[in-house]
Coordinates of N, CA and C in Angstrom, one line a residue:
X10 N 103.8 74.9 67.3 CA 103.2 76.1 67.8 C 102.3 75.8 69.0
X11 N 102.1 76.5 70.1 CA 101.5 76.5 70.8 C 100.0 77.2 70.8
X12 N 98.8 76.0 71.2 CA 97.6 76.4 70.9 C 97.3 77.5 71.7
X13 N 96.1 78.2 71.6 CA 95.5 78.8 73.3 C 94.8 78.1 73.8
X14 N 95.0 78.3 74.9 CA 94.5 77.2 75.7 C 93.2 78.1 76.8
X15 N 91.7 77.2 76.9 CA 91.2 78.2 78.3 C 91.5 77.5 79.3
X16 N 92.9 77.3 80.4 CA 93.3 76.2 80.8 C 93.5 77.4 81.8
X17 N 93.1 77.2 83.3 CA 93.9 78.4 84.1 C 95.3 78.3 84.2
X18 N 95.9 79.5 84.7 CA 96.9 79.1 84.7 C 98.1 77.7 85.8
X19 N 96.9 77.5 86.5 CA 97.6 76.5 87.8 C 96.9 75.1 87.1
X20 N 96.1 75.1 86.4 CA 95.6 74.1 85.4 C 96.5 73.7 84.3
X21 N 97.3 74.7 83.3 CA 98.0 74.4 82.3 C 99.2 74.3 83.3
X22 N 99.6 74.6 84.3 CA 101.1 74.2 85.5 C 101.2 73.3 85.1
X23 N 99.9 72.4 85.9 CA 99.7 70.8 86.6 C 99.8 69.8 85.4
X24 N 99.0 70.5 84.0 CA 99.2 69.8 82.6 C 100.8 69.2 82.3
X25 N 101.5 71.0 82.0 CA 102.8 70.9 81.6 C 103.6 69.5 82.9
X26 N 103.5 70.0 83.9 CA 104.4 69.2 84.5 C 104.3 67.2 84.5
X27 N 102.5 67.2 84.6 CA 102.3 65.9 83.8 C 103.0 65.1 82.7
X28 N 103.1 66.1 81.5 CA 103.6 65.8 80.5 C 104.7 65.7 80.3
X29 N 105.7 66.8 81.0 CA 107.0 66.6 81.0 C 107.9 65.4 81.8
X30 N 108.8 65.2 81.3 CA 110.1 64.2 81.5 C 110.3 65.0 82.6
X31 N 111.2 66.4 82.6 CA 111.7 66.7 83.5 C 111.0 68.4 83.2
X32 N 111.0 69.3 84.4 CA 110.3 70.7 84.2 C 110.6 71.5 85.1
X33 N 111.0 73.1 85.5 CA 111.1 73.6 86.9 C 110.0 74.8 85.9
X34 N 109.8 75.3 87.0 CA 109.0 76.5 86.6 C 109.7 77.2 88.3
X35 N 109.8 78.8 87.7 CA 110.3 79.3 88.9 C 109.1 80.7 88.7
X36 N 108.6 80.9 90.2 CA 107.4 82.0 90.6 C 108.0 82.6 91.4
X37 N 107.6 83.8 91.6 CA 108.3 84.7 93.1 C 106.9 84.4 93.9
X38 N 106.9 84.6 95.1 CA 105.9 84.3 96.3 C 105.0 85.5 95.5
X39 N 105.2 86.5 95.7 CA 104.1 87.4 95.2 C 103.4 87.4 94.1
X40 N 103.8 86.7 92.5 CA 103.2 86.7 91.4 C 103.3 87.8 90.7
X41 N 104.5 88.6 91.2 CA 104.7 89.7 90.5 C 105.9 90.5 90.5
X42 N 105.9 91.4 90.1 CA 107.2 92.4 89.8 C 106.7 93.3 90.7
X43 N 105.8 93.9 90.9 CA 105.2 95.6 91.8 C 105.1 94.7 93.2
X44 N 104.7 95.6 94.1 CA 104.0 95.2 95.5 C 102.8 95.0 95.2
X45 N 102.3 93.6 95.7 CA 101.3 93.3 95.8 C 100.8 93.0 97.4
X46 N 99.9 93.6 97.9 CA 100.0 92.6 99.5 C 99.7 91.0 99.9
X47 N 99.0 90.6 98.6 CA 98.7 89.3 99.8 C 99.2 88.2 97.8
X48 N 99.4 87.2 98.4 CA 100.6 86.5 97.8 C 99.6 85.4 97.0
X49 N 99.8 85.5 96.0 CA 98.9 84.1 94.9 C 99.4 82.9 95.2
X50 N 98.4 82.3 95.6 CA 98.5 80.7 95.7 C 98.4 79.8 94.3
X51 N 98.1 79.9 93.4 CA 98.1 79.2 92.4 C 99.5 77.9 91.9
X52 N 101.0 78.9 92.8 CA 101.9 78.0 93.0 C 102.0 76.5 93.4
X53 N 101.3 77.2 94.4 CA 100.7 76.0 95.7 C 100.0 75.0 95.4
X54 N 98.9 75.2 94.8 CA 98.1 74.7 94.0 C 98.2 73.7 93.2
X55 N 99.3 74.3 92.4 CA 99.9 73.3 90.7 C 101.0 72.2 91.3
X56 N 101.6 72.8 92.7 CA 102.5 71.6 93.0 C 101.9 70.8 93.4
X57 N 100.9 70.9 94.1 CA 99.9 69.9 95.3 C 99.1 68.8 94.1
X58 N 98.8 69.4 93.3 CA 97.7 68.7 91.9 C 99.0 68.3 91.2
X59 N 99.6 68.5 90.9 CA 101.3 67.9 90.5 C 101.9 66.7 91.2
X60 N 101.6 67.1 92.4 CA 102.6 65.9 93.0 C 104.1 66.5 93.4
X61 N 104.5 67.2 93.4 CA 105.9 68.1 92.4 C 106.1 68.5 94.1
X62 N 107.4 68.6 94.6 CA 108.4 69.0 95.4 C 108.0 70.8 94.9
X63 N 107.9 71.7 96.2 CA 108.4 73.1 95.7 C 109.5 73.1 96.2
X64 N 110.4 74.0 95.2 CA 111.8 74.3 95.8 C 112.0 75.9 96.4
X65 N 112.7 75.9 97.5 CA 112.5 77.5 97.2 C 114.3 78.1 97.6
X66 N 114.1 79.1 96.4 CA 115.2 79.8 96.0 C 115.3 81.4 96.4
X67 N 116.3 81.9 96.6 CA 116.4 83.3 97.2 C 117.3 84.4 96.1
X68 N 117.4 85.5 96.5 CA 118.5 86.3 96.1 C 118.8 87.3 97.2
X69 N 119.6 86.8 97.8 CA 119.4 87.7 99.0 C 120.7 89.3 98.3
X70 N 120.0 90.1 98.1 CA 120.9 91.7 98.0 C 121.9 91.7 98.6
X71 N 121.4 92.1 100.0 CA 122.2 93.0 101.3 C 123.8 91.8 101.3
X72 N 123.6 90.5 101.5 CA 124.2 89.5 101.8 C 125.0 89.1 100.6
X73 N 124.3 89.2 99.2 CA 125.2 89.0 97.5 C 125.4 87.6 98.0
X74 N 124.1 86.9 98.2 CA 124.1 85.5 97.7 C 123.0 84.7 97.1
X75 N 122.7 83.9 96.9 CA 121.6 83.4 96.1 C 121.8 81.6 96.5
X76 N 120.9 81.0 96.1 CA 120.8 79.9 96.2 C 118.9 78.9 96.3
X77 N 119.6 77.7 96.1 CA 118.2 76.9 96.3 C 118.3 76.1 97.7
X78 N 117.7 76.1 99.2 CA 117.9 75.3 100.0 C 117.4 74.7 100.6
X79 N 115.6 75.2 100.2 CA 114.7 74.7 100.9 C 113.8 73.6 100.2
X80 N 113.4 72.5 100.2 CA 112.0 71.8 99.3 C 111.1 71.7 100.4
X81 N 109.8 71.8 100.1 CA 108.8 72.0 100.9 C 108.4 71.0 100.0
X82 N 107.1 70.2 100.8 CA 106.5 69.0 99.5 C 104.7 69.2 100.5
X83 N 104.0 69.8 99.2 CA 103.1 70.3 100.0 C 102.1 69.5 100.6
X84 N 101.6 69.7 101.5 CA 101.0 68.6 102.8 C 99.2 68.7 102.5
X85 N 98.7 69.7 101.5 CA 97.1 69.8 101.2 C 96.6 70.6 102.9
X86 N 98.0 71.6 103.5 CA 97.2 72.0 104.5 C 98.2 73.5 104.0
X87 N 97.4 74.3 103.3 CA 98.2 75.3 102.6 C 98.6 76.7 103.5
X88 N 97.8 76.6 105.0 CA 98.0 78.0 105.7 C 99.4 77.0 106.2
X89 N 99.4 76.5 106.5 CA 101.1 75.7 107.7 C 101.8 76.0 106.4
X90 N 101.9 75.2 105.1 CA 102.8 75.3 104.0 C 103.4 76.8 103.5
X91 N 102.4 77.4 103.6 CA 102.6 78.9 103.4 C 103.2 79.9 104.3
X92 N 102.7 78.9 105.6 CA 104.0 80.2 106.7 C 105.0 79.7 106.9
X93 N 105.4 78.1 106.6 CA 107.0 77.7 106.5 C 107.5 78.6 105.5
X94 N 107.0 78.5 104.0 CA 107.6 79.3 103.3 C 108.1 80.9 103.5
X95 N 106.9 81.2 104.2 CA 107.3 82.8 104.6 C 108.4 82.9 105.4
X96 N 107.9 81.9 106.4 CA 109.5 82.1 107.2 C 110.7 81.7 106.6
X97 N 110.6 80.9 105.8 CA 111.8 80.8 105.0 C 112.6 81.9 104.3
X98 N 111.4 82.7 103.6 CA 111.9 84.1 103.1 C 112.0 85.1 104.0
X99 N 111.5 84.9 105.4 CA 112.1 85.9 106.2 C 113.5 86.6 106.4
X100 N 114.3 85.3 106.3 CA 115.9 85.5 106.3 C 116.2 86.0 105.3
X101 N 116.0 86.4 104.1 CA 116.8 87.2 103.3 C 116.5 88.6 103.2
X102 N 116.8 89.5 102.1 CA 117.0 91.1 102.1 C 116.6 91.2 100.4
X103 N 115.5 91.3 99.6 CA 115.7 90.9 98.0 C 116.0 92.5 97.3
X104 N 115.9 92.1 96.2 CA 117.1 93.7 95.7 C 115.2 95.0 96.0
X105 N 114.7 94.6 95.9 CA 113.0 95.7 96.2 C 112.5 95.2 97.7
X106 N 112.8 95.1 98.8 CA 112.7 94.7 100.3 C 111.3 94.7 100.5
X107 N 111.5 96.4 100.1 CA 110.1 97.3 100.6 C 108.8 96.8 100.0
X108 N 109.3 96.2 98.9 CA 108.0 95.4 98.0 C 107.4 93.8 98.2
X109 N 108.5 93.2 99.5 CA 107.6 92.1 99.8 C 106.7 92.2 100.6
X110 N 105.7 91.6 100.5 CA 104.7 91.7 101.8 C 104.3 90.2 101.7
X111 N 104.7 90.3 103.5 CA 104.7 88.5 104.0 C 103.4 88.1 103.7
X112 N 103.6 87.0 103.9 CA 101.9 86.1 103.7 C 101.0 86.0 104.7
X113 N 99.9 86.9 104.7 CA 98.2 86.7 105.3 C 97.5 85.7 105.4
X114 N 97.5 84.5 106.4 CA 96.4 84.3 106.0 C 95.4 84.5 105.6
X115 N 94.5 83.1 105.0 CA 93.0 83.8 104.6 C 92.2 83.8 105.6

């Protein structure tokens, strides 16, 4: 059984991935299902404190394709890491379009 933990969540990430042999955890940029406008970093975070390659994966609608093509391996300089990723998701169409909102700097 799994305890509770008061571990945040980019804390118990960095745990699990420690621990594990092998592990993917998959996050959408936004941290959600609704529109959100500006995009949780905690992803960012757990890979960087991880050590961990992010992969990034699509579903592109419009196009009916999907795939993993990109690894980003984060550099501890999170505004540059964050707008490669955006522009990476620039190119696709996801099945709720209207509900991504690109990444803000802080």
């Amino acid at each position: 059984k799994h305890k509770q933990s008061k571990l945040s969540t980019t804390s118990f990430m960095v745990e699990a991935f420690n621990n594990a042999e092998e592990l993917i955890i998959a996050i959408s940029p936004e941290g959600t299902r609704s529109h959100n406008p500006h995009w949780k970093k905690g992803f960012y975070h757990a890979a960087f404190e991880a050590e961990i390659p992010i992969l990034l994966g699509y579903l592109d609608y419009k196009n009916r394709v999907s795939g993993i093509s990109k690894t980003i391996i984060p550099s501890g300089d999170i505004e540059k890491d964050l707008k490669e990723i955006n522009d990476f998701y620039s190119n696709y169409i996801g099945k709720n379009h209207e509900q991504f909102a690109p990444y803000q700097p802080s």
